[in-house]
Every structure is written in structure tokens, then in C-alpha cells.
Tab-separated table of C-alpha atoms and ligand atoms in Angstrom:
chain	number	residue	atom	x	y	z
W	1	UNK	CA	18.306	5.375	35.225
W	2	UNK	CA	14.259	5.530	34.538
W	3	UNK	CA	12.172	2.648	34.608
W	4	UNK	CA	9.459	3.218	32.375
W	5	UNK	CA	6.153	1.001	31.776
W	6	UNK	CA	5.126	0.897	28.219
W	7	UNK	CA	1.551	-0.084	28.186
W	8	UNK	CA	-0.278	-2.402	24.740
W	9	UNK	CA	-3.342	-3.825	24.159
W	10	UNK	CA	-1.864	-7.572	22.389
W	11	UNK	CA	0.728	-9.377	22.683
W	12	UNK	CA	2.644	-8.417	19.641
W	13	UNK	CA	2.215	-4.692	19.900
W	14	UNK	CA	5.088	-4.704	22.203
W	15	UNK	CA	6.916	-5.411	18.717
W	16	UNK	CA	5.478	-3.113	15.874
W	17	UNK	CA	5.085	-0.502	18.078
W	18	UNK	CA	8.055	-0.110	19.819
W	19	UNK	CA	10.255	-2.689	20.008
W	20	UNK	CA	13.850	-1.126	18.778
W	21	UNK	CA	13.011	1.669	21.579
W	22	UNK	CA	12.365	-1.245	24.192
W	23	UNK	CA	15.432	-2.734	23.612
W	24	UNK	CA	17.037	0.584	23.389
W	25	UNK	CA	15.718	1.539	26.408
W	26	UNK	CA	17.125	-1.811	28.271
W	27	UNK	CA	20.315	-1.443	27.023
W	28	UNK	CA	21.198	2.451	28.065
W	29	UNK	CA	20.462	0.808	31.652
W	30	UNK	CA	15.939	1.530	32.448
W	31	UNK	CA	13.943	-0.880	33.114
W	32	UNK	CA	11.295	-1.795	30.803
W	33	UNK	CA	8.210	-2.979	31.902
W	34	UNK	CA	5.781	-3.570	29.315
W	35	UNK	CA	1.940	-3.764	30.746
W	36	UNK	CA	-0.242	-5.578	28.273
W	37	UNK	CA	-4.364	-4.831	28.321
W	38	UNK	CA	-5.571	-8.186	26.635
W	39	UNK	CA	-3.973	-11.450	26.451
W	40	UNK	CA	-5.049	-11.088	22.889
W	41	UNK	CA	-7.375	-14.452	22.042
W	42	UNK	CA	-8.702	-12.759	19.008
W	43	UNK	CA	-5.684	-11.738	17.152
W	44	UNK	CA	-4.921	-11.961	13.114
W	45	UNK	CA	-2.849	-15.485	13.159
W	46	UNK	CA	-4.244	-19.315	13.955
W	47	UNK	CA	-6.339	-18.363	17.531
W	48	UNK	CA	-3.646	-20.342	19.804
W	49	UNK	CA	-4.839	-21.953	23.342
W	50	UNK	CA	-5.190	-19.243	26.447
W	51	UNK	CA	-2.193	-18.618	27.146
W	52	UNK	CA	0.103	-19.171	24.529
W	53	UNK	CA	0.002	-15.552	22.786
W	54	UNK	CA	0.610	-14.536	27.028
W	55	UNK	CA	3.909	-17.521	26.803
W	56	UNK	CA	5.079	-15.254	23.304
W	57	UNK	CA	5.055	-12.141	25.329
W	58	UNK	CA	7.313	-13.300	28.113
W	59	UNK	CA	9.296	-14.678	25.055
W	60	UNK	CA	9.789	-11.205	22.920
W	61	UNK	CA	10.380	-8.963	26.164
W	62	UNK	CA	13.320	-11.268	27.234
W	63	UNK	CA	14.400	-10.571	23.580
W	64	UNK	CA	13.778	-6.866	24.450
W	65	UNK	CA	16.031	-7.525	27.344
W	66	UNK	CA	12.188	-5.815	29.530
W	67	UNK	CA	12.455	-6.693	33.121
W	68	UNK	CA	8.700	-7.708	33.258
W	69	UNK	CA	5.693	-8.008	31.823
W	70	UNK	CA	2.009	-7.617	34.118
W	71	UNK	CA	-1.273	-8.779	32.483
W	72	UNK	CA	-4.032	-5.925	32.997
W	73	UNK	CA	-6.611	-8.948	33.329
W	74	UNK	CA	-8.965	-8.100	30.109
W	75	UNK	CA	-10.206	-9.762	27.286
W	76	UNK	CA	-9.774	-8.547	23.625
W	77	UNK	CA	-12.254	-6.517	21.618
W	78	UNK	CA	-11.315	-8.069	18.470
W	79	UNK	CA	-10.843	-6.078	15.385
W	80	UNK	CA	-14.386	-6.882	13.087
W	81	UNK	CA	-17.782	-5.128	12.810
W	82	UNK	CA	-18.895	-7.675	15.190
W	83	UNK	CA	-18.593	-6.497	19.385
W	84	UNK	CA	-18.203	-9.779	20.649
W	85	UNK	CA	-19.735	-10.292	24.203
W	86	UNK	CA	-18.043	-10.846	27.309
W	87	UNK	CA	-16.032	-13.965	28.376
W	88	UNK	CA	-17.994	-15.408	31.584
W	89	UNK	CA	-14.388	-14.521	33.951
W	90	UNK	CA	-13.601	-10.906	32.416
W	91	UNK	CA	-14.823	-7.605	30.486
W	92	UNK	CA	-12.805	-6.771	26.999
W	93	UNK	CA	-10.854	-3.862	26.535
W	94	UNK	CA	-12.752	-1.721	24.747
W	95	UNK	CA	-15.642	-1.594	27.522
W	96	UNK	CA	-14.015	-1.568	30.540
W	97	UNK	CA	-14.605	1.163	32.818
W	98	UNK	CA	-12.122	3.647	31.617
W	99	UNK	CA	-11.375	4.623	35.451
W	100	UNK	CA	-10.748	1.510	36.699
W	101	UNK	CA	-8.269	0.271	33.759
W	102	UNK	CA	-6.595	2.887	34.562
W	103	UNK	CA	-6.988	2.132	38.207
W	104	UNK	CA	-5.164	-1.047	37.834
W	105	UNK	CA	-2.140	0.680	35.705
W	106	UNK	CA	-1.771	3.355	38.004
W	107	UNK	CA	-1.365	1.261	40.244
W	108	UNK	CA	1.357	-0.692	39.223
W	109	UNK	CA	3.014	2.862	37.811
W	110	UNK	CA	3.750	3.992	41.860
W	111	UNK	CA	4.541	0.274	42.516
W	112	UNK	CA	7.074	0.692	39.861
W	113	UNK	CA	8.431	4.122	40.878
W	114	UNK	CA	7.367	4.915	37.327
W	115	UNK	CA	8.861	7.999	35.519
W	116	UNK	CA	7.744	7.523	31.900
W	117	UNK	CA	4.356	5.459	30.420
W	118	UNK	CA	5.129	4.631	26.862
W	119	UNK	CA	1.645	4.790	24.972
W	120	UNK	CA	-0.396	5.385	21.124
W	121	UNK	CA	-1.820	8.205	19.743
W	122	UNK	CA	-5.269	9.029	20.250
W	123	UNK	CA	-6.495	7.152	16.998
W	124	UNK	CA	-5.385	3.845	18.427
W	125	UNK	CA	-2.887	3.696	15.610
W	126	UNK	CA	-5.429	2.882	12.475
W	127	UNK	CA	-8.414	2.508	15.006
W	128	UNK	CA	-8.246	-0.765	16.180
W	129	UNK	CA	-11.045	-0.451	19.367
W	130	UNK	CA	-8.196	-2.069	21.789
W	131	UNK	CA	-5.562	0.988	20.214
W	132	UNK	CA	-7.850	2.818	20.955
W	133	UNK	CA	-8.761	2.632	24.613
W	134	UNK	CA	-5.319	2.545	25.760
W	135	UNK	CA	-4.056	5.648	24.431
W	136	UNK	CA	-7.041	6.938	26.798
W	137	UNK	CA	-6.403	4.085	29.823
W	138	UNK	CA	-2.681	5.256	29.292
W	139	UNK	CA	-3.684	9.248	29.814
W	140	UNK	CA	-6.175	8.557	32.554
W	141	UNK	CA	-3.624	6.124	34.212
W	142	UNK	CA	-0.762	9.231	34.589
W	143	UNK	CA	-2.584	11.793	35.473
W	144	UNK	CA	-3.760	9.153	38.688
W	145	UNK	CA	-0.430	8.450	39.118
W	146	UNK	CA	1.290	11.947	38.623
W	147	UNK	CA	4.421	12.636	37.851
W	148	UNK	CA	4.134	10.280	35.081
W	149	UNK	CA	5.335	12.075	31.592
W	150	UNK	CA	3.330	10.405	28.508
W	151	UNK	CA	5.104	9.783	25.371
W	152	UNK	CA	2.476	7.933	22.726
W	153	UNK	CA	3.731	5.071	20.419
W	154	UNK	CA	3.030	5.858	16.075
W	155	UNK	CA	3.911	6.226	12.628
W	156	UNK	CA	3.958	8.856	10.601
W	157	UNK	CA	0.576	9.407	8.319
W	158	UNK	CA	2.148	10.686	4.960
W	159	UNK	CA	4.154	7.221	5.083
W	160	UNK	CA	1.067	4.891	5.855
W	161	UNK	CA	-1.391	6.089	3.490
W	162	UNK	CA	1.597	5.848	0.951
W	163	UNK	CA	2.313	2.454	1.768
W	164	UNK	CA	-1.711	1.553	1.999
W	165	UNK	CA	-2.017	2.623	-1.852
W	166	UNK	CA	1.334	1.464	-3.525
W	167	UNK	CA	1.888	-1.745	-1.327
W	168	UNK	CA	-2.195	-2.442	-1.465
W	169	UNK	CA	-1.510	-3.189	1.796
W	170	UNK	CA	-5.197	-2.182	2.879
W	171	UNK	CA	-5.735	-5.009	4.475
W	172	UNK	CA	-3.010	-4.825	6.904
W	173	UNK	CA	-4.332	-1.771	8.480
W	174	UNK	CA	-8.299	-1.903	8.140
W	175	UNK	CA	-10.503	-4.176	10.614
W	176	UNK	CA	-10.596	-7.493	9.555
W	177	UNK	CA	-14.172	-9.303	9.044
W	178	UNK	CA	-15.151	-12.875	10.411
W	179	UNK	CA	-14.388	-15.729	8.057
W	180	UNK	CA	-16.974	-16.105	5.278
W	181	UNK	CA	-18.033	-12.605	6.035
W	182	UNK	CA	-17.056	-9.322	3.416
W	183	UNK	CA	-14.628	-7.601	4.508
W	184	UNK	CA	-15.074	-4.507	5.801
W	185	UNK	CA	-14.487	-1.143	5.201
W	186	UNK	CA	-12.179	1.455	5.475
W	187	UNK	CA	-11.444	3.367	8.630
W	188	UNK	CA	-12.245	6.627	8.975
W	189	UNK	CA	-8.859	8.413	7.557
W	190	UNK	CA	-6.365	9.931	9.261
W	191	UNK	CA	-4.550	7.361	10.565
W	192	UNK	CA	-1.881	8.030	12.827
W	193	UNK	CA	0.179	11.067	13.093
W	194	UNK	CA	0.818	13.953	11.059
W	195	UNK	CA	4.609	14.024	10.027
W	196	UNK	CA	4.681	17.461	10.921
W	197	UNK	CA	3.472	16.788	14.478
W	198	UNK	CA	6.106	13.691	15.581
W	199	UNK	CA	8.012	14.613	18.257
W	200	UNK	CA	10.585	12.257	18.200
W	201	UNK	CA	11.873	10.421	14.649
W	202	UNK	CA	13.889	7.662	16.736
W	203	UNK	CA	16.610	5.617	15.048
W	204	UNK	CA	16.792	1.760	16.916
W	205	UNK	CA	18.557	0.519	13.605
W	206	UNK	CA	21.276	-1.601	16.532
W	207	UNK	CA	18.514	-3.223	17.907
W	208	UNK	CA	17.409	-4.744	14.163
W	209	UNK	CA	17.793	-8.579	16.167
W	210	UNK	CA	16.415	-7.780	19.290
W	211	UNK	CA	13.588	-6.309	17.709
W	212	UNK	CA	13.020	-8.868	14.558
W	213	UNK	CA	13.246	-12.080	17.787
W	214	UNK	CA	10.326	-10.074	19.398
W	215	UNK	CA	8.351	-10.166	16.492
W	216	UNK	CA	9.136	-14.070	15.183
W	217	UNK	CA	8.562	-15.242	19.476
W	218	UNK	CA	5.183	-14.419	18.747
W	219	UNK	CA	4.542	-17.288	16.398
W	220	UNK	CA	0.885	-17.863	17.001
W	221	UNK	CA	0.135	-14.459	14.502
W	222	UNK	CA	2.370	-15.942	12.093
W	223	UNK	CA	1.308	-18.375	10.921
W	224	UNK	CA	-2.439	-18.760	9.199
W	225	UNK	CA	-4.318	-16.695	5.946
W	226	UNK	CA	-5.473	-13.429	6.315
W	227	UNK	CA	-2.956	-10.582	5.238
W	228	UNK	CA	-1.443	-9.234	8.483
W	229	UNK	CA	-0.045	-12.716	9.736
W	230	UNK	CA	1.990	-13.090	6.168
W	231	UNK	CA	3.231	-10.136	6.197
W	232	UNK	CA	4.610	-10.608	9.633
W	233	UNK	CA	6.135	-14.066	8.327
W	234	UNK	CA	7.419	-11.638	5.927
W	235	UNK	CA	9.273	-9.463	7.818
W	236	UNK	CA	10.835	-11.936	10.700
W	237	UNK	CA	11.979	-13.953	7.120
W	238	UNK	CA	13.527	-10.585	5.769
W	239	UNK	CA	17.780	-10.928	6.389
W	240	UNK	CA	19.305	-8.574	9.357
W	241	UNK	CA	19.454	-4.972	6.908
W	242	UNK	CA	16.395	-5.164	4.615
W	243	UNK	CA	13.934	-5.599	7.932
W	244	UNK	CA	15.947	-2.647	9.470
W	245	UNK	CA	15.240	-0.729	6.214
W	246	UNK	CA	11.420	-0.817	7.313
W	247	UNK	CA	11.330	-1.111	11.250
W	248	UNK	CA	14.542	1.218	11.961
W	249	UNK	CA	13.221	3.887	12.529
W	250	UNK	CA	10.346	4.514	15.340
W	251	UNK	CA	8.405	7.759	15.779
W	252	UNK	CA	7.021	8.614	19.672
W	253	UNK	CA	4.646	11.885	19.773
W	254	UNK	CA	5.262	13.767	23.112
W	255	UNK	CA	1.685	16.013	24.761
W	256	UNK	CA	3.294	17.439	27.516
W	257	UNK	CA	4.675	21.342	26.711
W	258	UNK	CA	7.756	21.364	27.099
W	259	UNK	CA	9.473	18.099	25.024
W	260	UNK	CA	13.313	17.418	25.383
W	261	UNK	CA	16.061	17.740	22.815
W	262	UNK	CA	15.896	13.755	21.845
W	263	UNK	CA	13.964	10.726	23.231
W	264	UNK	CA	16.313	9.641	25.058
W	265	UNK	CA	16.332	13.013	26.620
W	266	UNK	CA	13.135	11.834	28.110
W	267	UNK	CA	14.006	9.401	30.513
W	268	UNK	CA	17.770	10.813	31.913
W	269	UNK	CA	15.350	14.350	32.313
W	270	UNK	CA	12.882	12.161	34.148
W	271	UNK	CA	15.132	11.024	36.955
G	301	ZN	ZN1	-2.906	-4.736	18.954
């Protein structure tokens, strides 16, 4: 069995980007470790007390069957047009030194003898600055640790663009402006990954209950008037079969020269 480390920017990203895949890997007997760069204290929902979002992440990880959660110690960079100053005790992830941040993750990869690292696509999905940093730090950490294969969670660009157009979901995939200010401009497309370039399309419908429970564990992110919080509230109230329709497939890029025959083969080949 392999050990897989999943690097995420904020508590709740593990549910949204690859919760089904993490539950699937844990159920298959692999050791799943979730590394989170920030405490998510600039989130989409009601901004809770310090520590609340990390506690929610622990509950989410338990729902997915993850063995361990590690907080890398950075502050959430936020996703509005403003770049908040660093808090007194730590740096915001997006402006952390690349080698220093990658060094923290590489230490974890070595300690866990991880063979696979789950990261994000080069755009950081829709372009949140902390998500872009996950891509950069993940790639560098895998180089530093050596012998670690990287897979990048993503979505098919065409599907997201259609959802944004038809479902009027622009607010979900657009950096939010601070309260009282005009909405930020659209991020420069393109987002995510063109469908033809995606290596693995993973059917996670069998793990719908775990994925929905993982999302629901982030109670603070279900509260508040912003569009992402409203959408999450809606998603966690859907019946399981409907949730499976929307969240039953997850997608990964494989930057290695020799992709595996299937997503699960990556983890068995890696041993
Ligand atoms: Zn995030």
C-alpha cells in the first residue's frame, strides 16, 4: 500500500477538490495524509474564531478515512483584490518563500515515506492565489523529497465555463471583493484544464456519502450570504443520488512522462 499526501490551501479544499478520491484511496487501504497550508481564516463563510476551521478539517478528514492532518503554519492570503498584511505570528501562504514552504512539505513527504503527492493544476483552478501557490510548492517539494509522483487535481475547463455561463456561477469562480466594495473583475481565463489534457477521470460515486459528510463538516463555510457558502449549503442538503450526479467525478492531471493505465494504478505502481 502507498502513502499519499494531499496538499491543500484551506480547510474544505480537501472536500471540494478530491474528497471522493481521498475516501476511495483510504478505503483501498492506502495511508492518506492531508497537509493544509493555511488555517482558512479568510474564508467564504462567516469568519470563525481562530482554530475553528482546523477543527472542522479534522472532522472532515475523519469522514474521508484520512490517517493524519498536518497544518503547515501559514496564514490564509484571502482572495479579494486586496492583499492583506501578514499577521504578527506568521506569513500569508501566497507570499511565503517557495523553498521554505516546499521544505516544510518535503520534510513531511520524507517522514511519511510518501510515494504520491496530490496537488492542484497550474492555474490553481480558478486562480485563487493560495491555490496557485499549492501547485508551485507541491512541485518544488516533490523535487526536494525525490521519488514522489505528483498528480494535480483539476476540473474540465469546458464544463466549468458552461456552468459559469448557464448557472450564473460567476461569483463562485471569481475572487470576492471585501464587504462594501464592488465585485472584483473576472479572473483572466483560462481556468482549470482542457478536457483532452486531463489524464484521469475518476468515478467516485461510491464515496458520495463520505464526500458529502466531508463538505458538511465545514459548518462555518455553509454560513453567510456569499455565493460559495450558499452553493455549499445547497449541495450538502441534496439527496445522495443528486449529490453523486454533481460531485461523482474527480479529475487529475499527471505531469509524469508515463501516465498509469488508471488513477488507482498510480498508487499500486508506486509501491
Ligand atoms: Zn481554497
